[in-house]
Tab-separated table of C-alpha atoms and ligand atoms in Angstrom:
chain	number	residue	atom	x	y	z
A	174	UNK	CA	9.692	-2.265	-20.084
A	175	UNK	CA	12.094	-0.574	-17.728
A	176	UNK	CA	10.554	0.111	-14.370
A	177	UNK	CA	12.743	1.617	-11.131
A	178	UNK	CA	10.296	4.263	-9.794
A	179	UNK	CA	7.376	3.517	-7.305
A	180	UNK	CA	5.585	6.178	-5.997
A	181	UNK	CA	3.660	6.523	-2.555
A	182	UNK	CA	1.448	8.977	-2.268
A	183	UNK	CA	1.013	9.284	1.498
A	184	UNK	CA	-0.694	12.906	1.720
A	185	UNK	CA	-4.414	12.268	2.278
A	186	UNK	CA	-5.889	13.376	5.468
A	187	UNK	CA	-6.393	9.594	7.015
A	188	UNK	CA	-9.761	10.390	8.413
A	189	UNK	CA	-10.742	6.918	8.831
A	190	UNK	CA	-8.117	6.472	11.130
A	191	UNK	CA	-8.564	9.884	13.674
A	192	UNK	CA	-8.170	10.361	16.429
A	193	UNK	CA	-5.422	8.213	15.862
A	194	UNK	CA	-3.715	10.368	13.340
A	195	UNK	CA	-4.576	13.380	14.331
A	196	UNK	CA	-0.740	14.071	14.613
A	197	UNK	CA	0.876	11.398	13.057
A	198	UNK	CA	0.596	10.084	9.517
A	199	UNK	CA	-1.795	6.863	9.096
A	200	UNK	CA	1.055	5.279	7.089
A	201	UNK	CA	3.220	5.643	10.378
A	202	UNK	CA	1.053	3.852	12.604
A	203	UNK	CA	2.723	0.457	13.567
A	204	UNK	CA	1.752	-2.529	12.745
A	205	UNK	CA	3.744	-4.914	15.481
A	206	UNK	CA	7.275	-3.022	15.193
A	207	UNK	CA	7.205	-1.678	12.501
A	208	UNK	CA	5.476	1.433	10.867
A	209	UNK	CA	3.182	0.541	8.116
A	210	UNK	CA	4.778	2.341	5.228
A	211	UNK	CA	7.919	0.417	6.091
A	212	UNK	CA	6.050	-2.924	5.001
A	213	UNK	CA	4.651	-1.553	1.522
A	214	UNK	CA	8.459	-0.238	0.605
A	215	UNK	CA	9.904	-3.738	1.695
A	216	UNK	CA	7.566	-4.970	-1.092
A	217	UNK	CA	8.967	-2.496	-3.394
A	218	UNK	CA	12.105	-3.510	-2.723
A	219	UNK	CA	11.161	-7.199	-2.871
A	220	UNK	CA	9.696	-6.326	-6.248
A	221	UNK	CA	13.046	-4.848	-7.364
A	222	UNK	CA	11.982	-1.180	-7.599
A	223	UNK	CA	15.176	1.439	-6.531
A	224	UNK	CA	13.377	4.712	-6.007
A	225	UNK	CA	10.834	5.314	-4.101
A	226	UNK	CA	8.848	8.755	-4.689
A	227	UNK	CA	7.068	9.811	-1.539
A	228	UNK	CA	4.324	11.963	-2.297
A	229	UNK	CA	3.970	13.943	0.919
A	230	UNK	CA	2.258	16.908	2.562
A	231	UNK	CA	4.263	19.737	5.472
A	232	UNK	CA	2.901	17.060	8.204
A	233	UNK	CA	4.548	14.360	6.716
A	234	UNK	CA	7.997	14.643	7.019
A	235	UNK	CA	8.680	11.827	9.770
A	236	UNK	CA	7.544	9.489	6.519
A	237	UNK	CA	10.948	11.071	4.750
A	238	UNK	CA	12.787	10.581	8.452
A	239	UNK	CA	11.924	6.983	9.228
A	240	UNK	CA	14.086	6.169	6.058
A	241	UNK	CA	17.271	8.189	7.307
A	242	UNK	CA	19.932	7.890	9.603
A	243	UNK	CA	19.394	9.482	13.085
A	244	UNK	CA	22.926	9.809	14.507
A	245	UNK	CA	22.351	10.212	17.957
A	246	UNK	CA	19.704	7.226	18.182
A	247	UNK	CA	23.156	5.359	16.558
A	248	UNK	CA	25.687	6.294	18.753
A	249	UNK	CA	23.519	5.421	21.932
A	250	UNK	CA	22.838	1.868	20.575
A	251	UNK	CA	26.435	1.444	20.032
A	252	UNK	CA	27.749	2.562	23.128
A	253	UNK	CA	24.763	0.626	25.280
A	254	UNK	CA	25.721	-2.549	22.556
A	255	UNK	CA	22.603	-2.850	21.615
A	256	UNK	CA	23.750	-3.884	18.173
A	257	UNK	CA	20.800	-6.211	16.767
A	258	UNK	CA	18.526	-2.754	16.909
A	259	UNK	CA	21.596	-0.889	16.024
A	260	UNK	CA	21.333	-2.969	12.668
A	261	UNK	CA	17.496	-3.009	12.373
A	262	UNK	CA	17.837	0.715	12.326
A	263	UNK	CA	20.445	1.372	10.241
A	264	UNK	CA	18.820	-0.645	7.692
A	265	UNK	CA	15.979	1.058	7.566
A	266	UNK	CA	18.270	4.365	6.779
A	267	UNK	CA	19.934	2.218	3.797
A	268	UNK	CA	17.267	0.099	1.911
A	269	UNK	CA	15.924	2.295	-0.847
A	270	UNK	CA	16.178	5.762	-2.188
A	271	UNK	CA	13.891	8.315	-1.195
A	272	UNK	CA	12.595	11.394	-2.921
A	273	UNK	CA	10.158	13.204	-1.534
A	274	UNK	CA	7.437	15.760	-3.784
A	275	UNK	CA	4.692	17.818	-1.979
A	276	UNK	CA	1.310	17.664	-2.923
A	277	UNK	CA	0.519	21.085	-1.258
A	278	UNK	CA	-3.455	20.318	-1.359
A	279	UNK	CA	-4.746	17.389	-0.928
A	280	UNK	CA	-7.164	17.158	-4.107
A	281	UNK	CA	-7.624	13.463	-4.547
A	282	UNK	CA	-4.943	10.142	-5.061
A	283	UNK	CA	-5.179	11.507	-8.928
A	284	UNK	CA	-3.700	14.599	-8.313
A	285	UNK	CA	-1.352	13.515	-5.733
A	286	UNK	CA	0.126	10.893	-8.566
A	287	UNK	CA	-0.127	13.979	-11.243
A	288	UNK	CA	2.204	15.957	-8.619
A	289	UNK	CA	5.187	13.166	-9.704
A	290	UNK	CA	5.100	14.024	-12.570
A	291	UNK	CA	7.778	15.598	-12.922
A	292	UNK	CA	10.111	13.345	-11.363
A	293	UNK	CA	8.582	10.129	-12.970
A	294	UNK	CA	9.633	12.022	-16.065
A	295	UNK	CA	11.084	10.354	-19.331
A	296	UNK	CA	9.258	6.991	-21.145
A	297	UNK	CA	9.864	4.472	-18.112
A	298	UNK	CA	6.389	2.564	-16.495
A	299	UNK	CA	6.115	3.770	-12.382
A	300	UNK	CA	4.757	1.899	-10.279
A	301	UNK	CA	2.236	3.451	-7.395
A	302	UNK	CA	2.035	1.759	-4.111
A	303	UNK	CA	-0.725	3.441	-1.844
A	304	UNK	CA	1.082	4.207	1.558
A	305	UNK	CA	-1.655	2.379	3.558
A	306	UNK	CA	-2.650	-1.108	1.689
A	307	UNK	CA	-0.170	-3.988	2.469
A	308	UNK	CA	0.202	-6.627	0.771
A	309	UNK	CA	2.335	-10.046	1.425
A	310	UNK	CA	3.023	-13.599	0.433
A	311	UNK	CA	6.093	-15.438	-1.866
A	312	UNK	CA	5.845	-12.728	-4.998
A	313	UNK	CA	3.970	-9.681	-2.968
A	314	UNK	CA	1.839	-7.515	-4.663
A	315	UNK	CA	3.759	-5.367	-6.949
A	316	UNK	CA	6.141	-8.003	-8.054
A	317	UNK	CA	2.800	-9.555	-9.568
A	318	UNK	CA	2.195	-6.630	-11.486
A	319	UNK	CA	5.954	-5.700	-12.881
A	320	UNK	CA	5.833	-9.335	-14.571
A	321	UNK	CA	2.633	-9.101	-16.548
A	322	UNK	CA	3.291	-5.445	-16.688
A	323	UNK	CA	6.885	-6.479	-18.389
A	324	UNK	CA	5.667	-9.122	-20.192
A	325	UNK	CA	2.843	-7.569	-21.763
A	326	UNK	CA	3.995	-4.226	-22.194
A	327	UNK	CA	0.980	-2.789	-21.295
A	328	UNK	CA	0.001	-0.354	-18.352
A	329	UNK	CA	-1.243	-2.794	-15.393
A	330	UNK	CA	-3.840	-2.622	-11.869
A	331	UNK	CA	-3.599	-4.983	-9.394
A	332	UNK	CA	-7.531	-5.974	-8.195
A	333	UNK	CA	-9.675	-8.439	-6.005
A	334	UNK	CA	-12.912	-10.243	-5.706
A	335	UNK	CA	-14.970	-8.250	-3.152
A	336	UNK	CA	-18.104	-9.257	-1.409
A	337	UNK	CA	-20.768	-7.538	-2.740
A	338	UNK	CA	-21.960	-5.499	-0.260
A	339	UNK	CA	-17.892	-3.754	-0.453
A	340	UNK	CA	-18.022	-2.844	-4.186
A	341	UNK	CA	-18.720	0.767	-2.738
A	342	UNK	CA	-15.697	1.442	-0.999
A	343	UNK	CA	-13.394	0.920	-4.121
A	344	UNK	CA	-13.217	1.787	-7.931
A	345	UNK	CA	-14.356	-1.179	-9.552
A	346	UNK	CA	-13.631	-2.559	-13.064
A	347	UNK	CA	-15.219	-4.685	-15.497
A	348	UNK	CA	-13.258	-6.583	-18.186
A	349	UNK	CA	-12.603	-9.836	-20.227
A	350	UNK	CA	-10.426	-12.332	-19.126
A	351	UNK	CA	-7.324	-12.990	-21.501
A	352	UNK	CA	-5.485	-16.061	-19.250
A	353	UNK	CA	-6.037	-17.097	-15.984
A	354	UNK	CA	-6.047	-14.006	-13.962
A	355	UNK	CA	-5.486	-11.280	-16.233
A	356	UNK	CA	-7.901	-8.909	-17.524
A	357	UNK	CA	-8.479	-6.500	-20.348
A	358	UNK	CA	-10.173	-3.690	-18.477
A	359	UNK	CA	-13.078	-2.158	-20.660
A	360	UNK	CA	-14.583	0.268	-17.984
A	361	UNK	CA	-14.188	1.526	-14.231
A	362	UNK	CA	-16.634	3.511	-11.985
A	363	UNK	CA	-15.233	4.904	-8.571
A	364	UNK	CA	-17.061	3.716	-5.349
A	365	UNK	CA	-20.373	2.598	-7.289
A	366	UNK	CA	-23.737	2.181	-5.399
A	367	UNK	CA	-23.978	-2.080	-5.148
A	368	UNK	CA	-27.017	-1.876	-8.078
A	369	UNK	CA	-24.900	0.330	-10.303
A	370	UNK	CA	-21.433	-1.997	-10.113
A	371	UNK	CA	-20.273	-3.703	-13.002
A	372	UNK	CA	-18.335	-6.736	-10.805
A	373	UNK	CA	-16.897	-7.001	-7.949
A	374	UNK	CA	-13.464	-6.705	-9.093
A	375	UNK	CA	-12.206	-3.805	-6.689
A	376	UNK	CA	-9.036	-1.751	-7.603
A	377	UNK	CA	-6.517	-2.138	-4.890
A	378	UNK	CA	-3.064	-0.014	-4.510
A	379	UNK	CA	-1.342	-1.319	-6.588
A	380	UNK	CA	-0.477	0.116	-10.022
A	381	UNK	CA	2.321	-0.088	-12.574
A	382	UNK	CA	1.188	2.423	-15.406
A	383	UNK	CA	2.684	4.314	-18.742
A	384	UNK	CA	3.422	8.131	-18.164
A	385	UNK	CA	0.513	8.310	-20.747
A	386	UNK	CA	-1.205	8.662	-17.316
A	387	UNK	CA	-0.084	11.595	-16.550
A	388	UNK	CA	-2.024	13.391	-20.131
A	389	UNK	CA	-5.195	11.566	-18.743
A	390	UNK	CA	-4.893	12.736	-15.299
A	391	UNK	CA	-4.202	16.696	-17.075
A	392	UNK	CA	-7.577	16.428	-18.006
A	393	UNK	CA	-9.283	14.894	-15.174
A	394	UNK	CA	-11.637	17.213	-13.147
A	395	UNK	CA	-13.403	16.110	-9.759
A	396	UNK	CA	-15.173	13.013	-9.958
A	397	UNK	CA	-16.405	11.126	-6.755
A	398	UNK	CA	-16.074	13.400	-3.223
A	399	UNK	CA	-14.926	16.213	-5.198
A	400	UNK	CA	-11.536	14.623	-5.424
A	401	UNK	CA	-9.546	14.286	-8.642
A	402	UNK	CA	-9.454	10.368	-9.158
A	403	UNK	CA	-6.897	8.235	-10.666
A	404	UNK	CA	-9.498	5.820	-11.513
A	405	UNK	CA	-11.316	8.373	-13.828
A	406	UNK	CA	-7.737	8.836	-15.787
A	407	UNK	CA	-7.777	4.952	-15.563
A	408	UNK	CA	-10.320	5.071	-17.881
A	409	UNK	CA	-8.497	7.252	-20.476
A	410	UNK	CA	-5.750	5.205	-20.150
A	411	UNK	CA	-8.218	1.621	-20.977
A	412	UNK	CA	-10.010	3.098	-24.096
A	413	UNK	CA	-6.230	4.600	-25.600
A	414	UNK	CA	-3.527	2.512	-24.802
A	415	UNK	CA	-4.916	-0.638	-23.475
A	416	UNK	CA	-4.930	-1.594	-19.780
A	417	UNK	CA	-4.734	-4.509	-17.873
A	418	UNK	CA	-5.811	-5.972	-14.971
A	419	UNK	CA	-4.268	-8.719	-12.403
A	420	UNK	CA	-5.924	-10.649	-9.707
A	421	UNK	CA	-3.823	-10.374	-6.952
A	422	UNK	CA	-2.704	-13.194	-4.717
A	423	UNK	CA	-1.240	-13.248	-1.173
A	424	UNK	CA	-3.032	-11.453	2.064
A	425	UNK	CA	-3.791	-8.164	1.852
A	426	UNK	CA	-4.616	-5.750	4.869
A	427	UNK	CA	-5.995	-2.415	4.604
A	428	UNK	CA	-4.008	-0.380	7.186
A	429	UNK	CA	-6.955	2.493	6.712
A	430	UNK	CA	-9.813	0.346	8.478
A	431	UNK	CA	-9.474	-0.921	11.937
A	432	UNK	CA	-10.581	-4.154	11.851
A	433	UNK	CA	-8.193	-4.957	9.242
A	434	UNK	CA	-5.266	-2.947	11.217
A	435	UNK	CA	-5.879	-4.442	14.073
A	436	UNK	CA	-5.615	-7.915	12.817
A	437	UNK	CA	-2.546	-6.946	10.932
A	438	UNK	CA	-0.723	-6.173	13.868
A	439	UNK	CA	-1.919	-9.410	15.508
A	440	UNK	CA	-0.790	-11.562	12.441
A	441	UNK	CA	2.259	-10.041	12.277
A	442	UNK	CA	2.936	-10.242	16.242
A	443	UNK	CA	2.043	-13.830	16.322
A	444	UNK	CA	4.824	-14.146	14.057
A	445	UNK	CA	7.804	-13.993	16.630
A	446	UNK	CA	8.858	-16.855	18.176
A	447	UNK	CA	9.676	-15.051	21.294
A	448	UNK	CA	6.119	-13.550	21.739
A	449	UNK	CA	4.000	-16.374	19.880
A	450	UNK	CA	2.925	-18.610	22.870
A	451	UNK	CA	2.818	-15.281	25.351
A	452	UNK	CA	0.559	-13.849	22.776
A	453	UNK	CA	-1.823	-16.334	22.224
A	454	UNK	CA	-2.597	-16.984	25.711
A	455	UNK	CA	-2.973	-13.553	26.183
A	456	UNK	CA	-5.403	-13.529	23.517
A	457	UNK	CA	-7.083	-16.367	24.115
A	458	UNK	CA	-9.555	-14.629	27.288
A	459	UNK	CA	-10.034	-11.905	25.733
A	460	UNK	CA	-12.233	-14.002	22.398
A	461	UNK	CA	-15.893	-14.871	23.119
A	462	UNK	CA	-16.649	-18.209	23.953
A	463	UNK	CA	-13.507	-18.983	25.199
A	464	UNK	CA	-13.453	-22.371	24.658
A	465	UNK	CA	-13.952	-22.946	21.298
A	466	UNK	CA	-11.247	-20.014	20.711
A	467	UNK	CA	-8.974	-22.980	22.397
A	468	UNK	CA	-9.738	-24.785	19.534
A	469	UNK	CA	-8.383	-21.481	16.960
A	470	UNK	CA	-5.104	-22.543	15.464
A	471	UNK	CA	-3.174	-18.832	15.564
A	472	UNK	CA	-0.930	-18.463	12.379
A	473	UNK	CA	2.935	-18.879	13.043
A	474	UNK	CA	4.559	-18.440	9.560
A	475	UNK	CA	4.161	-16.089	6.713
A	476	UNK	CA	3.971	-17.603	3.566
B	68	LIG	P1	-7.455	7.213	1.039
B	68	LIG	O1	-8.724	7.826	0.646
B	68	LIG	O2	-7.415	5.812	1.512
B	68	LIG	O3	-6.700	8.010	2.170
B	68	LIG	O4	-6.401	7.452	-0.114
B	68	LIG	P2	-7.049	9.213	3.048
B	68	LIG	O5	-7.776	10.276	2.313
B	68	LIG	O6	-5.746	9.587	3.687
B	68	LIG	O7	-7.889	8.484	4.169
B	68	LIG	P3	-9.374	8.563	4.676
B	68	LIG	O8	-10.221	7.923	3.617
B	68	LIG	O9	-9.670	10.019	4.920
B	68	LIG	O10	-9.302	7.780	5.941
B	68	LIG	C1	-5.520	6.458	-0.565
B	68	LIG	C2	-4.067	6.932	-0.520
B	68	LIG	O11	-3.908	8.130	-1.285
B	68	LIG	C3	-3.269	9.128	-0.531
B	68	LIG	C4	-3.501	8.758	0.920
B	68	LIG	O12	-2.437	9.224	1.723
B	68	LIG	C5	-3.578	7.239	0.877
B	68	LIG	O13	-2.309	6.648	1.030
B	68	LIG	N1	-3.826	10.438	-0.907
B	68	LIG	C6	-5.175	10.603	-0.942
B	68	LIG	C7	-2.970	11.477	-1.199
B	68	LIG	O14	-1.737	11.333	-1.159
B	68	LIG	N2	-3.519	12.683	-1.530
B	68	LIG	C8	-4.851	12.899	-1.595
B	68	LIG	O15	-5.271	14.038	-1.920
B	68	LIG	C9	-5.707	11.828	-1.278
């Protein structure tokens, strides 16, 4: 299964996240120094995938920008020999091809995927990476997907186990384990009430699908919120050409909800050598019950 295409759609309205992003994309909030979005295409990368298809909206464009040169940023970093940020920026500019389609109304995560179509064209698997989940450890998300997805030759979902009292806030699946891990999904249901939810196997974003998706999306209408729904295609895709579904491993953050953000950026900060110990005893006061936060060992490495 050939696979070089992973598309982010990054055009929903990020309402979760206002007033924040009231003028500036969700997926372009940082998290330490580095803008979201940036993280979720390193795991592309990481994963081996050479395009990256930006599904975007008119307010969007700094997504597209963040991933080209900017001269005159350059030439001032050169000239004031600032060349270790000189390189991190450049870098940026140079790790992946970009293409960027509009979704011109933002009618759900279905329709923004169905508005690739186009450029996804041809037999080849896609992956989709949703601009504001991020995932990390040794194999990151998507690279967990592309090998069962290669290996089985068979559309693929990344999921986790939620608590139950979360199975609302995702699309959830229900299915029969085939090896350690791996499931064959049988049905999904989009944000179900707790009573009515078949598991608590959540959907997260991360996908690596057939273009058979896009003749199941055709025919999707609104489903939950009024939104067209990539999970309801999901389903098309499960009872037609078989789909499968992966437990995911590593640490995931959603970028969308602030507790998770926020802890993000703290993980990732604690990170750096030259801010680690400044960090933590900055932190340390802030924690109730001070002194058994003495006793919190704060994380140094990633995985
Ligand atoms: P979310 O529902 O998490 O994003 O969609 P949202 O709508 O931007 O945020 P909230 O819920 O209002 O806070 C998941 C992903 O799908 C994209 C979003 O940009 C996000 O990355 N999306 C969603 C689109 O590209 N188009 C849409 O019409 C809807």
């Amino acid at each position: 299964m050939y696979i070089r295409k992973a598309v982010i759609p990054v055009a929903g309205w990020g309402t979760r996240s206002l007033p924040a992003t009231k003028n500036i994309p969700k997926e372009m909030l940082p998290i330490y120094n580095k803008p979201v979005v940036q993280y979720v295409v390193e795991e592309a990368i990481k994963g081996g995938i050479q395009d990256v298809v930006f599904v975007s909206n008119r307010d969007k464009k700094v997504i597209e920008d963040h991933f080209d040169y900017n001269g005159q940023l350059e030439r001032i970093l050169e000239a004031s020999g600032k060349t270790e940020l000189l390189k991190a920026v450049r870098d940026v500019a140079e790790m992946v091809n970009i293409i960027s389609v509009r979704q011109k109304r933002a009618l759900g995560l279905g329709h923004a995927v169905l508005c690739a179509r186009d450029i996804v064209r041809g037999d080849d698997a896609f992956a989709i990476m949703l601009g504001d989940d991020l995932m990390f450890g040794m194999n990151p998300g998507i690279g967990q997907l592309l090998e069962v997805a290669r290996s089985e030759n068979k559309s693929v979902i990344g999921v986790v186990e939620v608590p139950q009292e979360e199975v609302k806030r995702y699309g959830i699946i229900s299915g029969t384990e085939q090896a350690p891990g791996v499931f064959k999904v049988n049905s999904l249901v989009e944000k179900p009430e707790v009573s009515k939810a078949p598991s608590r196997m959540a959907i997260i974003g991360r996908y690596v699908l057939t273009p058979h998706i896009f003749d199941h999306l055709e025919k999707t209408g609104p489903g939950k919120g009024g939104e067209i729904q990539l999970t309801d295609a999901l389903q098309g895709l499960a009872d037609n050409q078989g789909l499968l579904a992966v437990k995911i491993r590593g640490m995931r953050f959603d970028a969308g909800n602030w507790a998770e953000y926020l802890t993000a950026n703290i993980y990732f900060a604690l990170q750096d050598p030259d801010l680690h110990d400044e960090l933590v005893q900055r932190l340390k006061p802030l924690l109730p019950y001070a002194k058994e936060a003495e006793k919190i060992e704060l994380p140094r490495k990633v995985e």
